[in-house]
XYZ file of C-alpha atoms in Angstrom:
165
model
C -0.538 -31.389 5.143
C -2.461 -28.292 5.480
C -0.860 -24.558 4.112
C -0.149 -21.915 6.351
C -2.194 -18.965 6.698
C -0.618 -15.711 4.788
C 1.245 -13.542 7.681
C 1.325 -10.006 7.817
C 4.802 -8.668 7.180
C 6.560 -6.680 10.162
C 6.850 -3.219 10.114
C 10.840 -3.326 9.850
C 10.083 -5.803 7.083
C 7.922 -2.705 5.492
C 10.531 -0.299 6.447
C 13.473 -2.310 4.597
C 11.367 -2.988 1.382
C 10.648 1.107 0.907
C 14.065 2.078 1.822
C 15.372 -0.561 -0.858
C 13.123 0.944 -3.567
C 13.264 4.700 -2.914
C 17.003 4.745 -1.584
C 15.541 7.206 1.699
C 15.522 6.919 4.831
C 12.276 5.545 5.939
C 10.830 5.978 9.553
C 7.879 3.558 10.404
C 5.697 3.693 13.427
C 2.478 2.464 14.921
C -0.700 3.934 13.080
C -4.154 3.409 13.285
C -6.440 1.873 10.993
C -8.170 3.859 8.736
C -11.576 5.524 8.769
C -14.190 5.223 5.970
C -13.535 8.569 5.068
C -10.298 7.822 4.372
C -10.220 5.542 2.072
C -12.159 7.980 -0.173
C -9.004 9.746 -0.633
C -6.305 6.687 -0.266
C -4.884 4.334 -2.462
C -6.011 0.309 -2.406
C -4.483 -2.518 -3.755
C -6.470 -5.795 -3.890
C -4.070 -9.038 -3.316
C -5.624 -12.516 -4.700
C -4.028 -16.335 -4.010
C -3.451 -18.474 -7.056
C -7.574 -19.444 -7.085
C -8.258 -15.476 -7.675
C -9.891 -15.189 -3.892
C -9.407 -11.627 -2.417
C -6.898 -12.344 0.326
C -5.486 -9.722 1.197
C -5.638 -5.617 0.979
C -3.040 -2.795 1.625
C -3.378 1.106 1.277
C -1.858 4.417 1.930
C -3.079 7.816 2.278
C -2.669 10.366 0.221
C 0.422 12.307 1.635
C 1.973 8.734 1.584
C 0.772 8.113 -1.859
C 2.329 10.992 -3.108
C 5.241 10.931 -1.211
C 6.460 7.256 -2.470
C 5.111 8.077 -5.971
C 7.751 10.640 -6.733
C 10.547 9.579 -4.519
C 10.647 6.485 -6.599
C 10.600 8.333 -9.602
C 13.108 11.157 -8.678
C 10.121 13.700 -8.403
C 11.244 16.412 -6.397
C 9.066 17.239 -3.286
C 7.098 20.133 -4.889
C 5.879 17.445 -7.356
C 4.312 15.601 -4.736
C 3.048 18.648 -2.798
C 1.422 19.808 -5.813
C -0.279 16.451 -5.725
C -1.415 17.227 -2.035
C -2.756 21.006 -3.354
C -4.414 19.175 -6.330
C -5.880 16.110 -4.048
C -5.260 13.911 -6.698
C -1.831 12.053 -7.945
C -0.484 13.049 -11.594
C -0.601 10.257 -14.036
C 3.514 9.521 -13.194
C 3.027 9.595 -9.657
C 0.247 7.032 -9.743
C 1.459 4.811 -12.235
C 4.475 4.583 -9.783
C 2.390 4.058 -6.992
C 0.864 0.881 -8.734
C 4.197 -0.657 -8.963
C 4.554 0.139 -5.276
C 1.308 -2.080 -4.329
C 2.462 -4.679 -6.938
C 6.312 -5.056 -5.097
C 4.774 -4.994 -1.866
C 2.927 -8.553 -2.941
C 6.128 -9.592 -1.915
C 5.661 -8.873 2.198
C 2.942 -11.234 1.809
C 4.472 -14.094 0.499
C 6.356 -16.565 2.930
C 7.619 -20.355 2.392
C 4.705 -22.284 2.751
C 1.679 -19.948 2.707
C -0.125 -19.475 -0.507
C 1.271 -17.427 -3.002
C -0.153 -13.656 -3.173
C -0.325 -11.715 -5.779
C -1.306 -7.833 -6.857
C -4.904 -8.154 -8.526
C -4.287 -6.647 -12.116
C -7.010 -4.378 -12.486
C -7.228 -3.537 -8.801
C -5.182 -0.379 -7.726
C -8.028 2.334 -6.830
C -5.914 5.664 -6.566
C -7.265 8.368 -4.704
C -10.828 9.503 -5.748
C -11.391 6.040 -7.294
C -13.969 4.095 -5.592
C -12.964 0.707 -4.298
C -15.842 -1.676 -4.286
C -17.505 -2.063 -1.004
C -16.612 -5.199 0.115
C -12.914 -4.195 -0.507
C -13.434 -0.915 1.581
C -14.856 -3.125 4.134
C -11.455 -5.356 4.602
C -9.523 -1.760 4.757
C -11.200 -1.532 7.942
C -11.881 -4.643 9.121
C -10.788 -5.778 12.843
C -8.360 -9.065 12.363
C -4.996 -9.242 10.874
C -3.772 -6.221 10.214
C -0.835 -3.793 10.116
C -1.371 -0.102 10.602
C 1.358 2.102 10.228
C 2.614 5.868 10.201
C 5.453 5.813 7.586
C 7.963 8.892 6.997
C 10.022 9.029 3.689
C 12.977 11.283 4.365
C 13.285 14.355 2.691
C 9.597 14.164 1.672
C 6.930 13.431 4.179
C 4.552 11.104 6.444
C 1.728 8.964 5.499
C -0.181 5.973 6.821
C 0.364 2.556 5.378
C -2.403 -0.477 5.878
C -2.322 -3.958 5.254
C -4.946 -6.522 6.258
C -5.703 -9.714 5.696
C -8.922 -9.855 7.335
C -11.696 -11.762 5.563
C-alpha cells in the first residue's frame, strides 16, 4: 500500500492553530505567493520527512514575523514595530518565531502521509540567506498556500506554505 502525499493545511486550519497559540483574533485571507525579493526579508522554515528529504517549506514576511513573534511572547506592539523600523527581529522575537515554524510542522502532518518535521538548523530569519534551492520552493508553482494573515491588535502579514518539489 502506497503513502499519501503530504496535504497542505487549509487556511481555517492555519487560522485556528495561530489563534490557539497567540490567544488573538486572527483574520486569514487569500495572498499571493511571494516574490524573490521577498524572501530576502522573510522568514523560512525548511520541513524534512523521516529520510531527511526537503518536503516541504513555509514563510512569513516580515510584518508577520514580527507580529506573531511578540504576540506569543506578550511583546507589546511597539516591540514589534520597532522590529519593522529596525528591519530585523530582536533575538526574543525570533527565537519565538522559530517555535512558530516548528508548531506549524503540525498542519502538515495527516493520518497516513509521511511524517513532517521542522529541519533543526533550518529557520532563516529575515536577512539570513536561505539556500537557493530552498528560495526556489518559496516560489515554486504546485502545492501551495498563500495567505494574508491579520493578528488582532497587532498587524497583517503574508504566510506561505508549499510543498512543491
Amino acid at each position: 500500500m502506497t503513502q499519501a502525499t503530504t496535504q497542505l493545511p487549509s487556511p481555517k486550519d492555519v487560522r485556528d492553530m495561530l489563534e490557539e497559540l497567540l490567544g488573538k483574533d486572527i483574520t486569514v485571507g487569500d495572498g499571493a505567493p511571494p516574490s524573490a525579493a521577498d524572501l530576502q526579508k522573510a522568514t523560512v522554515a525548511v520541513y524534512v520527512d523521516d529520510g531527511n528529504k526537503v518536503s516541504g517549506v513555509s514563510g512569513m514576511d516580515l510584518p508577520l514575523s514580527a507580529w506573531i513573534g511578540a504576540a506569543i511572547g506578550l511583546i507589546p506592539k511597539g516591540g514589534a514595530e520597532a522590529c519593522l523600523e529596525d528591519k530585523e527581529l530582536t533575538k526574543m522575537v525570533g527565537e519565538n518565531v522559530r517555535e512558530v515554524c516548528n508548531i506549524m510542522a503540525a498542519l502538515l502532518n495527516r493520518e497516513g502521509t509521511p511524517h513532517l518535521r521542522l529541519e533543526k538548523e533550518s529557520v532563516y530569519l529575515p536577512g539570513e540567506q536561505a539556500p537557493a534551492d530552498i528560495q526556489g520552493r518559496c516560489v515554486a508553482l504546485g502545492a501551495r498556500l498563500d495567505l494574508n494573515v491579520t493578528v488582532a491588535g497587532y498587524g497583517s502579514g503574508k504566510l506561505w506554505v508549499s510543498l512543491a518539489g
